[in-house]
Coordinates of C-alpha atoms in Angstrom, one line a residue:
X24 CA 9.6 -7.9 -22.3
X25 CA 8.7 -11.6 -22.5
X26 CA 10.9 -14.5 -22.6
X27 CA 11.9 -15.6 -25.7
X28 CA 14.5 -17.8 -27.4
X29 CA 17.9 -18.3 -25.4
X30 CA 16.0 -16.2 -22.0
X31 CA 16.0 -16.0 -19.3
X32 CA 19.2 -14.9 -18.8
X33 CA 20.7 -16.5 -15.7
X34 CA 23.3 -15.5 -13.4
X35 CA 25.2 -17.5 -11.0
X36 CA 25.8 -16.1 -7.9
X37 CA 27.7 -18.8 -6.2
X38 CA 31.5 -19.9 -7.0
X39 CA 33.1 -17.5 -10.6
X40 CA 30.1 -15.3 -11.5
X41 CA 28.9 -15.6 -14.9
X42 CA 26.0 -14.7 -17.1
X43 CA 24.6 -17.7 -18.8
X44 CA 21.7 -18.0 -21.3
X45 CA 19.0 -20.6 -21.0
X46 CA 20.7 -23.2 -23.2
X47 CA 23.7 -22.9 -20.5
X48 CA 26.2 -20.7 -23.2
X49 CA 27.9 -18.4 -21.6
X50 CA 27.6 -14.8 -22.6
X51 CA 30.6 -12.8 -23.5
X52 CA 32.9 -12.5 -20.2
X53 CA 32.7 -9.3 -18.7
X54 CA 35.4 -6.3 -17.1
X55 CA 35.6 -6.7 -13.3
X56 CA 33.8 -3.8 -13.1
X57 CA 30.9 -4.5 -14.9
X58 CA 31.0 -8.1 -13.7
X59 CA 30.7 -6.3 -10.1
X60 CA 28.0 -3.6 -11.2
X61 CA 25.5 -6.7 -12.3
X62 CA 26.3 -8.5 -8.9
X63 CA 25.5 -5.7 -6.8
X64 CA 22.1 -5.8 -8.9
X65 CA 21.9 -9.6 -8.9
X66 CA 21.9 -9.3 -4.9
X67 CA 19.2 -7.6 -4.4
X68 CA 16.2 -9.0 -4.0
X69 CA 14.4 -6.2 -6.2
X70 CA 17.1 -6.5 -8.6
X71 CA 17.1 -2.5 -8.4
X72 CA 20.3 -0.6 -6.9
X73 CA 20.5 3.7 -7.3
X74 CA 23.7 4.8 -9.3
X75 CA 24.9 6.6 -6.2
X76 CA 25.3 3.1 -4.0
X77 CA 26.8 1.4 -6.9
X78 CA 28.9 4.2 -7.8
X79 CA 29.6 4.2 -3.5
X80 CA 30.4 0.8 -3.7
X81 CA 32.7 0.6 -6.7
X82 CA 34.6 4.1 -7.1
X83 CA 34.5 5.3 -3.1
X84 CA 38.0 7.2 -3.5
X85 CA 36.7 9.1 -6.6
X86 CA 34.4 12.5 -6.7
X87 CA 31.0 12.0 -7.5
X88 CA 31.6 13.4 -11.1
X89 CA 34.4 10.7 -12.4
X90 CA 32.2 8.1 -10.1
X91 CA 29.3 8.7 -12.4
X92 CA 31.4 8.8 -15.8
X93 CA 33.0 5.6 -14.9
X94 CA 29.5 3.7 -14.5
X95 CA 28.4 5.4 -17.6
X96 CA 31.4 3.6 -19.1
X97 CA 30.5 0.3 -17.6
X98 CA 27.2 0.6 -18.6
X99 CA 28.3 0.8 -22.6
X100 CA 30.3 -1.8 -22.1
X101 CA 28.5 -4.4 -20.4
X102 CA 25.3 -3.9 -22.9
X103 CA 27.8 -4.3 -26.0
X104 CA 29.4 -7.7 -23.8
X105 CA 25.3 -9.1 -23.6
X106 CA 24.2 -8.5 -27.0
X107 CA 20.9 -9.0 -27.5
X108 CA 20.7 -9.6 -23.8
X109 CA 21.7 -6.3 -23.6
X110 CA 17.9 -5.2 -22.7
X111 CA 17.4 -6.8 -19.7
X112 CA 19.3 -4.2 -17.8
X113 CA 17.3 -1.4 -17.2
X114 CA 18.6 2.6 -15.9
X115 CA 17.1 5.9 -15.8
X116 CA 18.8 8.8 -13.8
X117 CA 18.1 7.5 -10.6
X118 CA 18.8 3.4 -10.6
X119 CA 19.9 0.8 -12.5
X120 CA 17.5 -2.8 -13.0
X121 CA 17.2 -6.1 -14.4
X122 CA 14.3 -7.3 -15.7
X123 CA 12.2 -10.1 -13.8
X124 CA 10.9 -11.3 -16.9
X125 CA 13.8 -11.9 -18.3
X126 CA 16.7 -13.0 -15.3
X127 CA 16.8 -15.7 -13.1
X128 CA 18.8 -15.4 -10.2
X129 CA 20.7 -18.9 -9.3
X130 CA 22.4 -18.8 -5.8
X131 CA 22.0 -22.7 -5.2
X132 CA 25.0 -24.9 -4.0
X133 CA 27.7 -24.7 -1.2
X134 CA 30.1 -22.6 -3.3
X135 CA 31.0 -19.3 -2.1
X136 CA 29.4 -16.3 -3.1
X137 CA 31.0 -14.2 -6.1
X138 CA 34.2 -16.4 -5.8
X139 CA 37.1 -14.5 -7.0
X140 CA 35.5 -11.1 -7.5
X141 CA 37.9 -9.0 -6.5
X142 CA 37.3 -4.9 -7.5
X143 CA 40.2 -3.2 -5.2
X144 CA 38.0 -1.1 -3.6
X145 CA 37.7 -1.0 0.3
X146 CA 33.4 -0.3 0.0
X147 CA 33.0 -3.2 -2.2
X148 CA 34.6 -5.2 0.0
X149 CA 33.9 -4.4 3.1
X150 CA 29.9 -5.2 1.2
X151 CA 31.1 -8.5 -0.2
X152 CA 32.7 -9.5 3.7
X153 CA 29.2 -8.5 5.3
X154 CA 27.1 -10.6 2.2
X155 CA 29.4 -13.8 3.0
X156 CA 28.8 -13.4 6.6
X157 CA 25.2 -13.6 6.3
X158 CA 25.1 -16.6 3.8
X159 CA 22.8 -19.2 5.1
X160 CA 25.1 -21.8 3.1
X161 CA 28.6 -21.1 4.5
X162 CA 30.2 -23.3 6.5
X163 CA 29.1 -22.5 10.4
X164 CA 31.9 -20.8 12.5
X165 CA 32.2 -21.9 16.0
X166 CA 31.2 -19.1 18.6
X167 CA 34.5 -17.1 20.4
X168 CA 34.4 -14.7 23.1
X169 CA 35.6 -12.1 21.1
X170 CA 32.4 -12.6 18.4
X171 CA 30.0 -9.8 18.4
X172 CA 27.3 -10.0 16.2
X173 CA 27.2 -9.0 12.6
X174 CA 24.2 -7.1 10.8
X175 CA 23.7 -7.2 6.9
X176 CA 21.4 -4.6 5.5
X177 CA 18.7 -6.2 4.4
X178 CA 19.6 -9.8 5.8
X179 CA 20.3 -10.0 9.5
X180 CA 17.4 -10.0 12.0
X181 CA 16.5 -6.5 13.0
X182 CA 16.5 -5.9 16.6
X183 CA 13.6 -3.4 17.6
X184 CA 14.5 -1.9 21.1
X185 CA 11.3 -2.2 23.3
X186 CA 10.4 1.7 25.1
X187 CA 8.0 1.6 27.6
X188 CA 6.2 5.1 28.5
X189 CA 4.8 5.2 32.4
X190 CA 2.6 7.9 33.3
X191 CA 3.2 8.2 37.1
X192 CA -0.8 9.0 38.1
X193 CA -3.1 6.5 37.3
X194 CA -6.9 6.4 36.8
X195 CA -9.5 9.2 35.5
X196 CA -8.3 12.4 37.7
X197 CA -7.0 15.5 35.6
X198 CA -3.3 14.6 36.3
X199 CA -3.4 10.9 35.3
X200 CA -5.6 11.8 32.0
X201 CA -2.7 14.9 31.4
X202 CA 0.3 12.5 31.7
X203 CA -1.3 9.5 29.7
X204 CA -2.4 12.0 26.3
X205 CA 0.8 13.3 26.9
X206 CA 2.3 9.9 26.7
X207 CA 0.6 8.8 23.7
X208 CA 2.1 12.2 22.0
X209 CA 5.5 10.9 22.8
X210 CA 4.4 7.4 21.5
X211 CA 3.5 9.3 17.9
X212 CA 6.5 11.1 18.0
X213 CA 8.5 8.1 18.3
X214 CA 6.8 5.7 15.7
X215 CA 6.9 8.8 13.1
X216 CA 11.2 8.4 13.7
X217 CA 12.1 4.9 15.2
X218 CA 11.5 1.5 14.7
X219 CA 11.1 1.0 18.5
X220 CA 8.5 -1.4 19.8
X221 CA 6.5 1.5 21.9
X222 CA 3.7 1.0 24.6
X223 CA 2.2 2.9 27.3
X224 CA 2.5 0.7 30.5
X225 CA 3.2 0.6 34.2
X226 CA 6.4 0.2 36.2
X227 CA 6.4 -3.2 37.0
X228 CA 5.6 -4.5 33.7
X229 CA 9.0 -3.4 32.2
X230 CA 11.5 -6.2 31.8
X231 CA 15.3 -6.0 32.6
X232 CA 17.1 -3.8 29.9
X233 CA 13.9 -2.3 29.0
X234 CA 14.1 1.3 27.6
X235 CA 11.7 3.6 30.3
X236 CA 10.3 6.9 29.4
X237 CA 8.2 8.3 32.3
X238 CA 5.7 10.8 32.5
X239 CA 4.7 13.1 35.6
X240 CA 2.0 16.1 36.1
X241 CA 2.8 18.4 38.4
X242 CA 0.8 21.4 39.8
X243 CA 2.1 24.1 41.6
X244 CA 1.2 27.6 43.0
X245 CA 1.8 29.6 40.0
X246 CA -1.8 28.2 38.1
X247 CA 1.2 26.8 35.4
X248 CA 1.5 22.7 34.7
X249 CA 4.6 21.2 35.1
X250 CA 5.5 18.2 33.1
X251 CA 8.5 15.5 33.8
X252 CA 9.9 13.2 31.3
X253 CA 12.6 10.8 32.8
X254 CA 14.4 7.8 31.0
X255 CA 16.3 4.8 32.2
X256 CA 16.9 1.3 31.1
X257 CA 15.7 -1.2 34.0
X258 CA 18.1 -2.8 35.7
X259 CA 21.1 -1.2 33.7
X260 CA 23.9 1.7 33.7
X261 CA 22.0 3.3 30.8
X262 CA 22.1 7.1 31.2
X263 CA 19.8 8.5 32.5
X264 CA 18.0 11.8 31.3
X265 CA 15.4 13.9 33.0
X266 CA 13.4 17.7 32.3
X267 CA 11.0 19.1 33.0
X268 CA 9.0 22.3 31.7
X269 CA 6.5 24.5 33.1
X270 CA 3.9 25.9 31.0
X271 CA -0.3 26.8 30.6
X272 CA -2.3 24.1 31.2
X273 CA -3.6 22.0 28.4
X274 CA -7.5 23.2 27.1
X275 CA -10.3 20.8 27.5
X276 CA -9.6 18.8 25.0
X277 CA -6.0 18.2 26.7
X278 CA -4.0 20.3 23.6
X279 CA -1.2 20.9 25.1
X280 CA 1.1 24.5 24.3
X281 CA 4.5 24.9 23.0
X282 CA 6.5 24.9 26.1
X283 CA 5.2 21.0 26.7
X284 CA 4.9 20.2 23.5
X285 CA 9.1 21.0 23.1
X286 CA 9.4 19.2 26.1
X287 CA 8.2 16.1 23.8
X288 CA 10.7 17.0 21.2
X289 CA 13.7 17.1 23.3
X290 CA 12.7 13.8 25.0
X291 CA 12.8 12.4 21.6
X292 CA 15.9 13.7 20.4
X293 CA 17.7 13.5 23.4
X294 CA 16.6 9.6 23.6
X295 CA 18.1 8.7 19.9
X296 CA 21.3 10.2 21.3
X297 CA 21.4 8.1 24.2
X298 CA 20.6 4.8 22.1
X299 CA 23.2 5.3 20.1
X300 CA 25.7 6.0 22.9
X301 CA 24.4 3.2 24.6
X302 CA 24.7 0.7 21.9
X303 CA 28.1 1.5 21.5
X304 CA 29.2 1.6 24.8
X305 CA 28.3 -1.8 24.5
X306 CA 30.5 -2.6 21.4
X307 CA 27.8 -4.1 19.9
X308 CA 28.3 -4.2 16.0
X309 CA 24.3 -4.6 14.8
X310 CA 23.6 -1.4 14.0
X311 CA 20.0 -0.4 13.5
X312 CA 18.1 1.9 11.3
X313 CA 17.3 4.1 14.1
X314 CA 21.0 4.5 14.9
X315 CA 21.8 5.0 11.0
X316 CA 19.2 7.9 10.9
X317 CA 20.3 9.5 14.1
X318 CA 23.9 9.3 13.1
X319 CA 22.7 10.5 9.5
X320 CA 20.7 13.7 11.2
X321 CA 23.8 14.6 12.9
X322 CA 26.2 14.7 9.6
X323 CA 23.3 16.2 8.0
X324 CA 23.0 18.9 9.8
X325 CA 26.0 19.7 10.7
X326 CA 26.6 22.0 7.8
X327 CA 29.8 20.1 6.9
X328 CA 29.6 19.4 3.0
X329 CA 32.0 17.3 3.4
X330 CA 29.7 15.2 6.2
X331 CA 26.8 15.1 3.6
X332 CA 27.7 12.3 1.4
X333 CA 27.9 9.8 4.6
X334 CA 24.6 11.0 5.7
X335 CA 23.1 10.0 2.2
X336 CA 24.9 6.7 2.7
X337 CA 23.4 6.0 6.2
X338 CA 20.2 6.6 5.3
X339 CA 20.1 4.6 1.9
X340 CA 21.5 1.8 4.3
X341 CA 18.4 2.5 6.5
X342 CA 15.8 2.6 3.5
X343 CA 17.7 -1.0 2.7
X344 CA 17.2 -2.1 6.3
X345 CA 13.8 -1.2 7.0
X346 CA 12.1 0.2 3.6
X347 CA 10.8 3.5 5.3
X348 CA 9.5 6.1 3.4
X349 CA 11.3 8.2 6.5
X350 CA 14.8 7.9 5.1
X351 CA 13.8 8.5 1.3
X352 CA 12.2 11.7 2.5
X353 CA 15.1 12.6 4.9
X354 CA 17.5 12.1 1.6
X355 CA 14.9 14.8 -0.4
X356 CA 15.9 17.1 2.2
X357 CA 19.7 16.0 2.2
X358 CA 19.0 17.5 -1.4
X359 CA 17.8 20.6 -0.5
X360 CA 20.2 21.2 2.2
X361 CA 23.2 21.0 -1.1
X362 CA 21.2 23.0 -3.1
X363 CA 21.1 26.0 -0.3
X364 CA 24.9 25.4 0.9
X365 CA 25.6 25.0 -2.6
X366 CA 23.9 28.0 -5.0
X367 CA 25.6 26.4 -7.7
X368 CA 24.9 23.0 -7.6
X369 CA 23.4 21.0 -10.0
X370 CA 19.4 21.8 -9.9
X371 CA 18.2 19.9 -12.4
X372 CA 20.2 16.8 -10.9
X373 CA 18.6 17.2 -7.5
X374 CA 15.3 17.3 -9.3
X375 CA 15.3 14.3 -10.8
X376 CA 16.5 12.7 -7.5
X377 CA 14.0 14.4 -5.2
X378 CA 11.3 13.9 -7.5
X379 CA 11.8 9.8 -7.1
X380 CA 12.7 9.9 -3.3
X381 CA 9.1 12.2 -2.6
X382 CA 6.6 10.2 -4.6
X383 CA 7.8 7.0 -2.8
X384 CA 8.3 8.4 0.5
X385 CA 4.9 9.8 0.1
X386 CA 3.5 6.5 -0.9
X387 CA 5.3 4.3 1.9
X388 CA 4.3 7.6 4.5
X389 CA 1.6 9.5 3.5
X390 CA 0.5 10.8 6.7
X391 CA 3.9 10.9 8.9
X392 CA 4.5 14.4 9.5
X393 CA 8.5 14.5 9.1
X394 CA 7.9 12.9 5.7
X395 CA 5.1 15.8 4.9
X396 CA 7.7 18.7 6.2
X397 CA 10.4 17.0 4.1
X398 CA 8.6 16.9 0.7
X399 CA 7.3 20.3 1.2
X400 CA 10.9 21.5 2.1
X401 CA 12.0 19.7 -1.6
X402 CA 8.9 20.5 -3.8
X403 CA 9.5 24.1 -3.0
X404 CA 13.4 24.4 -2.9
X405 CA 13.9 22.1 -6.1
X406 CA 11.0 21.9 -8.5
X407 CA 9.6 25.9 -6.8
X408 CA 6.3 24.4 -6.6
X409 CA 5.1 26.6 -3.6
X410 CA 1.3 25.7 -4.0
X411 CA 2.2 22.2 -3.1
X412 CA 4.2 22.8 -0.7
X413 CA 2.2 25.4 1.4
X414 CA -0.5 22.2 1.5
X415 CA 1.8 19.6 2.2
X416 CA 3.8 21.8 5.4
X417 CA 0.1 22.6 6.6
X418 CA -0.8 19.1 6.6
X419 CA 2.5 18.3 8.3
X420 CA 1.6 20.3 11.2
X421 CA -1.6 19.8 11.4
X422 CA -0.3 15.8 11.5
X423 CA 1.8 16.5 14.2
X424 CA 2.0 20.1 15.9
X425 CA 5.0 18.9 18.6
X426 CA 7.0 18.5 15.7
X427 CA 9.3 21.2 15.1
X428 CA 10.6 20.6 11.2
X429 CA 6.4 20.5 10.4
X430 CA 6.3 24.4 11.4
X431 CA 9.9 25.2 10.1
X432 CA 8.8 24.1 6.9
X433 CA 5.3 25.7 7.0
X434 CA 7.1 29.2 7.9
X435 CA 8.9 28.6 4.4
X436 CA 6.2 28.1 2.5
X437 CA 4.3 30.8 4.1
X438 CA 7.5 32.7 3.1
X439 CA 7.0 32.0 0.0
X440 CA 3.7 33.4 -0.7
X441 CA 4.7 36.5 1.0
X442 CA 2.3 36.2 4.0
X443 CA 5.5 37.7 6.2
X444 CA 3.3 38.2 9.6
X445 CA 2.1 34.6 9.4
X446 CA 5.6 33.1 8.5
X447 CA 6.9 34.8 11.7
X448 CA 4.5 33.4 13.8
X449 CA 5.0 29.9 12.9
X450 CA 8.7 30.3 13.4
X451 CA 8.7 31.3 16.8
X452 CA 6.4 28.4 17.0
X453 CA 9.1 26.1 15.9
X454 CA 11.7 27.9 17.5
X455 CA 10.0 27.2 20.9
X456 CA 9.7 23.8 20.3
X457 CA 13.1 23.3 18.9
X458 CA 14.9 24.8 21.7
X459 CA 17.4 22.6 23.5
X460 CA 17.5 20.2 20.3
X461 CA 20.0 19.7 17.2
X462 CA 17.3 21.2 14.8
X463 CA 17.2 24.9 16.6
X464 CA 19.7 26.4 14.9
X465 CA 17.2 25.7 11.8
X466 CA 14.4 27.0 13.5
X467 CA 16.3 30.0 14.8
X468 CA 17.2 30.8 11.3
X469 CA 13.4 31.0 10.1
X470 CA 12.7 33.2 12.6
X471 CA 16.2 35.4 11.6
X472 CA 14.7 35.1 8.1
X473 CA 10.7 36.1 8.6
X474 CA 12.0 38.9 10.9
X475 CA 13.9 40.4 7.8
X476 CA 11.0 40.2 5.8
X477 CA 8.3 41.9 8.2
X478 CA 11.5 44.7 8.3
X479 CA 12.1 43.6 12.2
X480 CA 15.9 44.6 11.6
X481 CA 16.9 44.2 15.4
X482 CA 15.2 40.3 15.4
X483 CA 16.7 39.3 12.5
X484 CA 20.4 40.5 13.1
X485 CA 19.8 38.7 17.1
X486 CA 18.4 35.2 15.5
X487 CA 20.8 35.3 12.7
X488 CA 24.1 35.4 15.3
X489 CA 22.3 32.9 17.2
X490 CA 22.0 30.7 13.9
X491 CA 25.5 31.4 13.3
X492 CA 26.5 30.2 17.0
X493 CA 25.6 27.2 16.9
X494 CA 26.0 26.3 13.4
X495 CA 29.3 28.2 12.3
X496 CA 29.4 26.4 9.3
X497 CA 25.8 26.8 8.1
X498 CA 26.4 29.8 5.2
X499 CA 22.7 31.3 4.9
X500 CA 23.2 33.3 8.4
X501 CA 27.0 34.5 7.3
X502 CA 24.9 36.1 4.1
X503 CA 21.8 37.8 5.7
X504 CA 24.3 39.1 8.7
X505 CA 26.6 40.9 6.0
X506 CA 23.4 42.8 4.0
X507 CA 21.4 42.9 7.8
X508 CA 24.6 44.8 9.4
X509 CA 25.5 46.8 6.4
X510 CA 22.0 48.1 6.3
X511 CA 22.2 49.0 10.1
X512 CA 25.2 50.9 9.4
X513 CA 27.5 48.1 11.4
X514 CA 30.1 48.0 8.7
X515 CA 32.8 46.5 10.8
X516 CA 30.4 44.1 11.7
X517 CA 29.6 43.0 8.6
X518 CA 33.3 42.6 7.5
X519 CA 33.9 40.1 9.6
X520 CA 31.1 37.9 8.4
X521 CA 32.4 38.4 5.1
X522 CA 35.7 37.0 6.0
X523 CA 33.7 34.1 7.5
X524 CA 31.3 33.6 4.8
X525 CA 34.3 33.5 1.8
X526 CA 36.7 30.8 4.4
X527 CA 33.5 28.5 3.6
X528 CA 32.2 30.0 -0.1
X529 CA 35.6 31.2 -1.3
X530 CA 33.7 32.2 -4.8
X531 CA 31.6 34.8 -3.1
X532 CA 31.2 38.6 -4.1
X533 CA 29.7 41.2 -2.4
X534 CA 29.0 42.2 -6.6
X535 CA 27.1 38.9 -7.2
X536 CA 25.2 39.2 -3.6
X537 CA 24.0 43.0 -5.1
X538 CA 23.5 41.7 -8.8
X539 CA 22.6 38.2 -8.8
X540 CA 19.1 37.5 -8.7
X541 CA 19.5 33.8 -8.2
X542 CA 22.0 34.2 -5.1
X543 CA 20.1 33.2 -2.2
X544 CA 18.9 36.6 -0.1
X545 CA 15.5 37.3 -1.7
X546 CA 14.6 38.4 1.5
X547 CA 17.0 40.7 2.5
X548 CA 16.2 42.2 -0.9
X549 CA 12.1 41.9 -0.2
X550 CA 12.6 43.4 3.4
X551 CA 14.3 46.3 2.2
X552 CA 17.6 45.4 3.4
X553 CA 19.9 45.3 0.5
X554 CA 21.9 48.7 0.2
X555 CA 24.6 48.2 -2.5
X556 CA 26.4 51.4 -1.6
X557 CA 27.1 50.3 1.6
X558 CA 27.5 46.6 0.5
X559 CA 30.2 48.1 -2.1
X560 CA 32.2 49.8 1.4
X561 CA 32.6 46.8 2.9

């Protein structure tokens, strides 16, 4: 839309906020509310915010269902208080916008920001607290001993932790060229996940409080290579972490085998752990987008519904932070994870969300294999587009093959297309690579899942116990183990993972389980382990 007439429409951000026309007349005052929805726009400096942050930010003690009613309600209210203005605010199912063309942001001056904008509600602010603190133009604050530092999404300097990976030979023998490709497979693996500044170096190059992560080949009598990952922080009481895993040696083109390439993953997921514990241990309040995403990966997969909504939170402050494709993708599979906890949740809803968060994901990370996995994962599980995804999971692996999450969500798509033998073999892939990280349960439940549909009754009933172990709150396991018992006969068995499954999914039914072609247990169903008369005993 072109300026015309009384536009652009400006708003003033500093002292009482108010929406003026060109010609300086002020448009009709505005509800708090709605006054406070624009300002969370005005902000940012996209002038885009998603419904969910706003609705976050402005109705955090309400469910999702009344948040989103109430912004609907805004949203009538201020285009009926701008008038013919009234198009310059733009929304779709995802976001809300103003238009360039047509707003000019003033923030000039030495008043303070959004003076006397007061919603009652902790999120907004707690936001309004952190945008103040970062304003260039407020008066300067004398340092204390009791300061810490204070980070603003999107504002505040972003501290990049430096890592440096040794490999403990040097030069062109076997052993030095084995720990350096190794190393650089570690360096990939950390620049698909983190923000860290990453480089391959020697031990006295590392400065004091530098991150280390070193590398050492070992051979031994067995004909197997052993492989060391250690990591410190120079000069520091950073904890330290060590493994080490024994396996076939690499071919000639040093590709290395599952049993080093999990070694990789765990030295990566243990080291995001250890950051984050470290940073806190050193009450430091700048919290970075590689903290944010481990803490989010945590609440996500936990299995704890009520843990998801945070973990969407942390990673849209990520995506705010750093503008990584990582965290939209991350959130796509946040979606998926509902929409298999859930069976009933709103489909259509997660479609339109995921369809957003993958086509800019994809764009910002095209060939980042976690972002790959995590598409496939939606464009299967939301919009049942399984020729996309078996293309987009291969690619993921074929990206990165030490990455665990590219074969889990291969072995779905695989699943998908009914190629049962091949799905099995990429989970136990990923199951050997996931093992002794917070993504096995996962990968254990693929292979609890392929087993049942190659008719492997004994595999499936083992991996499924072992899902539910150490995930007791994650439902699919709870389902296949009552069907997977009953169908062995182990009725007892299968009682008591229905009283588990209905403490979590108090709406369940054996009936709806035998009947219900959109409950999700296709598989025990296309394995041949569905038997409604002993379903109907228990």
């Amino acid at each position: 839309m072109e300026p015309t007439g009384d536009f652009p429409i400006k708003f003033h951000l500093r002292g009482r906020f108010r929406v003026e026309t060109a010609s300086g007349r002020e448009l009709t005052p505005l509800a708090t509310k709605s006054q406070a929805i624009l300002a969370l726009i005005a902000t940012e400096p996209k002038l885009t915010r998603t419904r969910s942050w706003i609705q976050d930010k402005l109705w955090s003690r309400s469910d999702a269902t009344h948040g989103a009613g109430s912004l609907r309600t805004e949203l009538v209210q201020i285009r009926r208080a701008l008038g013919p203005a009234g198009s310059a605010l733009h929304s779709n199912r995802l976001a809300l916008s103003l238009d360039h063309n047509v707003v000019e942001i003033i923030e000039t001056g030495s008043a303070e920001l959004l003076e006397g904008l007061d919603v009652k509600d902790p999120e907004f602010d707690n936001w309004l607290s952190c945008l103040r603190a970062a304003d260039p133009a407020a008066e300067p604050i004398a340092p204390s001993a009791e300061m810490v530092p204070v980070n603003v999404l999107g504002r505040a300097p972003r501290p990049h932790k430096e890592i440096v990976i040794i490999p403990h030979n040097t030069g062109e023998e076997l052993l030095g060229r084995i720990e350096t490709r190794f190393a650089e497979i570690i360096c990939k693996n950390l620049s698909e996940m983190f923000v860290f500044a990453t480089r391959i170096g020697e031990q006295d190059d590392a400065s004091e409080g530098t991150i280390r992560l070193s590398v050492e080949a070992i051979e031994n009598d067995t004909d197997e290579l052993g492989l060391r990952v250690a990591v410190d922080r120079k000069g520091t009481s950073f904890p330290p972490w060590a493994e080490m895993a024994f396996g076939s040696w690499p071919d000639k083109n040093l590709n290395f085998r599952s049993d080093h390439l999990g070694l990789c993953y765990r030295s990566i997921d243990t080291l995001g752990h250890l950051l984050v514990r470290s940073t806190h241990a050193t009450h430091h309040s700048a919290v970075t987008s590689d903290e944010m995403l481990s803490q989010a990966l945590t609440k996500m997969f936990s299995m704890s519904p009520e843990e998801f909504d945070a973990a969407d939170r942390l990673l849209h402050d990520a995506y705010e932070l750093e503008g990584r494709g990582l965290y939209l993708a991350w959130r796509a599979q946040l979606a998926v994870i509902r929409a298999v906890e859930t069976p009933d949740a709103d489909l259509q809803e997660s479609l339109d969300v995921c369809q957003e968060l993958c086509a800019k994901a994809m764009s910002d990370e095209p060939t980042n294999s976690h972002v790959l996995a995590a598409v496939a994962n939606a464009r299967l599980m939301i919009e049942n587009d399984v020729a996309a995804a078996g293309e987009l999971s291969r690619l993921a692996v074929v990206s990165n093959s030490a990455n665990p999450f590219a074969w889990s969500s291969w072995t779905d798509a695989l699943l998908f297309t009914g190629e049962f033998e091949k799905a099995h073999a990429a989970a136990r892939t990923g199951q050997l690579l996931a093992q002794g990280g917070r993504f096995r349960f996962w990968a254990d439940f693929g292979v609890a899942l392929t087993a049942t549909g190659i008719g492997n009754l004994e595999t499936a009933i083992r991996n499924a116990e072992l899902t539910r172990a150490l995930s007791p709150r994650f439902r699919p396991p709870l389902r296949y183990l009552i069907g997977l018992n009953a169908s062995a006969g182990n009725l007892e068995a299968a009682r008591k993972h229905l009283g588990r499954l209905r403490k979590l999914e108090p709406d369940f039914s054996v009936d709806r389980m035998i009947n219900d072609e959109t409950y999700p247990v296709s598989f025990l169903r296309r394995g041949g382990f569905m038997d409604p008369d002993r379903l109907r005993d228990l």
